Short mmCIF file of C-alpha atoms in Angstrom, two decimals:
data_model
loop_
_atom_site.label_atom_id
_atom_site.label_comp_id
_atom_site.label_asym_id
_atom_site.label_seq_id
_atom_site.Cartn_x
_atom_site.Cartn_y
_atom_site.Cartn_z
CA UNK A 590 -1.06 6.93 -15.54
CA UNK A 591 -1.99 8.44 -12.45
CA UNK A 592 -2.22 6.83 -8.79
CA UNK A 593 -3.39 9.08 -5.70
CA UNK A 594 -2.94 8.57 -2.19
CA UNK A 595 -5.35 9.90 0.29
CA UNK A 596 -6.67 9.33 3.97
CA UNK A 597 -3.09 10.43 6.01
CA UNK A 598 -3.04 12.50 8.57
CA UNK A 599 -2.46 12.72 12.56
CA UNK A 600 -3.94 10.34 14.82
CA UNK A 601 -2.85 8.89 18.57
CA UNK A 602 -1.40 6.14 19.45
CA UNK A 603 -4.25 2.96 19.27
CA UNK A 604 -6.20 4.57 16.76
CA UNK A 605 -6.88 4.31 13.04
CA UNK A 606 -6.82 5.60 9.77
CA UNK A 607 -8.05 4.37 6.18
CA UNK A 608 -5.81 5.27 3.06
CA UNK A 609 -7.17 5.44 -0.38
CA UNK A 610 -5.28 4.39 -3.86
CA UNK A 611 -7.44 6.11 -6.33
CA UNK A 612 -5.89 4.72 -9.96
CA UNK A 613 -6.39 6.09 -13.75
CA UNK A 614 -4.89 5.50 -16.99
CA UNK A 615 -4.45 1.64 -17.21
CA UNK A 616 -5.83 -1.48 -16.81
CA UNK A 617 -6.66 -1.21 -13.23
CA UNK A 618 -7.91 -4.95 -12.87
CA UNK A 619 -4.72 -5.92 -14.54
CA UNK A 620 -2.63 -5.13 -12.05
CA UNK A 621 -1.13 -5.56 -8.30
CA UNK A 622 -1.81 -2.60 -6.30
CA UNK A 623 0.99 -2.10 -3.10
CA UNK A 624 1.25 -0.28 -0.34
CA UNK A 625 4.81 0.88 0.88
CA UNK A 626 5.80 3.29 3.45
CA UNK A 627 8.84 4.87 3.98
CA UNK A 628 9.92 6.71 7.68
CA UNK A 629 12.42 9.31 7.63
CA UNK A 630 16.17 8.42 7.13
CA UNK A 631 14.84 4.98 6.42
CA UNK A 632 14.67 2.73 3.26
CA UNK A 633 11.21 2.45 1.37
CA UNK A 634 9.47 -0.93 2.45
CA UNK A 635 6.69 -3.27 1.62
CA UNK A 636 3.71 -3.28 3.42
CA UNK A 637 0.92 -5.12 1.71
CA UNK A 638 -0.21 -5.68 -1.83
CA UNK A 639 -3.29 -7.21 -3.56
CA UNK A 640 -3.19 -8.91 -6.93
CA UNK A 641 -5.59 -8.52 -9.73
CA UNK A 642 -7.68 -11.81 -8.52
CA UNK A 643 -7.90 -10.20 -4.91
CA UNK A 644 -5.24 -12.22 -3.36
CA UNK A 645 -3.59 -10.36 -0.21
CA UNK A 646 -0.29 -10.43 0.70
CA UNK A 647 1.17 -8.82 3.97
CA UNK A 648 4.41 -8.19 5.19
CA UNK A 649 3.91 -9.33 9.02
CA UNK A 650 6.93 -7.73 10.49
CA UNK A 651 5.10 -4.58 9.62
CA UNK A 652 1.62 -4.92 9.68
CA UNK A 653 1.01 -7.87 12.34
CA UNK A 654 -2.32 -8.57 11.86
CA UNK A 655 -3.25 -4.81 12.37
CA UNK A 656 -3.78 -4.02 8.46
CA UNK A 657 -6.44 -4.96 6.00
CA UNK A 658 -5.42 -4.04 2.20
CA UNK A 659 -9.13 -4.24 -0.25
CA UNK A 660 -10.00 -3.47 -3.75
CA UNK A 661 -12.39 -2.12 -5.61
CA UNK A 662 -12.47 -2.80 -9.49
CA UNK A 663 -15.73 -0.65 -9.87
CA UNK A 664 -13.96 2.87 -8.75
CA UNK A 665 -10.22 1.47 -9.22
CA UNK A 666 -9.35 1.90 -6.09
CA UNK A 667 -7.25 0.22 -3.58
CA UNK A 668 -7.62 0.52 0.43
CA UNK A 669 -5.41 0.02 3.54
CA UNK A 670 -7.12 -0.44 6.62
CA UNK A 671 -4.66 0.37 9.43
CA UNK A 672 -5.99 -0.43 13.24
CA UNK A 673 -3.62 0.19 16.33
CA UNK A 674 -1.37 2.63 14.97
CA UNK A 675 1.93 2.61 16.68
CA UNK A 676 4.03 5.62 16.61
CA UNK A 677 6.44 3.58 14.94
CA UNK A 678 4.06 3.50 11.93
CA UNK A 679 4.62 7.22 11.25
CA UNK A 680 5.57 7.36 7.82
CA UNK A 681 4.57 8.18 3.80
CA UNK A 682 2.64 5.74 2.54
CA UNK A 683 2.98 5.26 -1.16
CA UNK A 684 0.88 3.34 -3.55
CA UNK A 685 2.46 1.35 -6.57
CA UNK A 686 1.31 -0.78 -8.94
CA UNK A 687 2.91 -3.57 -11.02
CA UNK A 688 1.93 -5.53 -13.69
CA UNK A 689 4.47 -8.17 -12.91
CA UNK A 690 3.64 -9.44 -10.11
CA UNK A 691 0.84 -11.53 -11.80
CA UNK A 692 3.66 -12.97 -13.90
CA UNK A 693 5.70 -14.59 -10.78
CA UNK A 694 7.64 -11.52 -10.02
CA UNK A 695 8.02 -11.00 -6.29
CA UNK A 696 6.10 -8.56 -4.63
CA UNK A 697 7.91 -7.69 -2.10
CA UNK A 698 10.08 -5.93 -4.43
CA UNK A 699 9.80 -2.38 -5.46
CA UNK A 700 11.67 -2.14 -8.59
CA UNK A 701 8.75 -4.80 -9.66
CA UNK A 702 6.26 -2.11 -9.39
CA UNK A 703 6.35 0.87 -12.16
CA UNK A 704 3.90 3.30 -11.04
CA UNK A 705 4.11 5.20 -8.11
CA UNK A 706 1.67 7.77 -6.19
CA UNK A 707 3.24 10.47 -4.52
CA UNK A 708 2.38 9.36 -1.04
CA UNK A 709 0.35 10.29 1.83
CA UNK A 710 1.68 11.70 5.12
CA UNK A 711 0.50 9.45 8.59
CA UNK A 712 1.73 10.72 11.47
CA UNK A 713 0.64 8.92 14.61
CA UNK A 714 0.96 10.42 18.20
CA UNK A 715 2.06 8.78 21.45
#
């Protein structure tokens, strides 16, 4: 099982980046695919996730209408759109998928997702 994060880097303040989820070695369609972040000194959080039937969920505190989370089941990959970086979005963004979240589990919860990617540095300027 393999998940790979791409697309970080260093961008201003108001401007945008797109991060990639490239996934191998299960049943890609099968699964919820989430995005987390974690800043430093700070606890991993939610961001967004989207199920196996393409439903998106987003956790507004974070992403207030300024992220857009896709899939593709073709290249089993996942996609995070973020517009209007802040500088208080500078953090690694992980990718993690769960195949429990399709059963009821919350997704909001990281222990519910049992792959990880090793992350992907965004660093965003003022």
């Amino acid at each position: 099982v393999q998940l790979v994060e791409s697309g970080g880097g260093l961008v201003q303040a108001g401007g945008s980046l797109r991060l990639s989820c490239a996934a191998s070695g299960f049943t890609f369609d099968d699964y919820t695919i989430g995005w987390f972040r974690q800043a430093p000194g700070k606890e991993r959080e939610v961001v967004s996730c989207i199920t196996s039937t393409g439903t998106r969920y987003y956790a507004l505190s974070v992403v207030k209408g300024r992220f857009t989370i896709s899939r593709d089941n073709a290249t089993n990959t996942v996609y995070l759109q973020m517009n209007s970086l802040k500088p208080e979005d500078t953090a690694v963004y992980y990718c993690a998928a769960s195949g429990l979240v399709r059963y009821g589990s919350s997704w909001r919860q990281l222990r519910n997702y049992g792959y990880w990617g090793q992350g992907t540095q965004v660093t965003v300027s003022s």
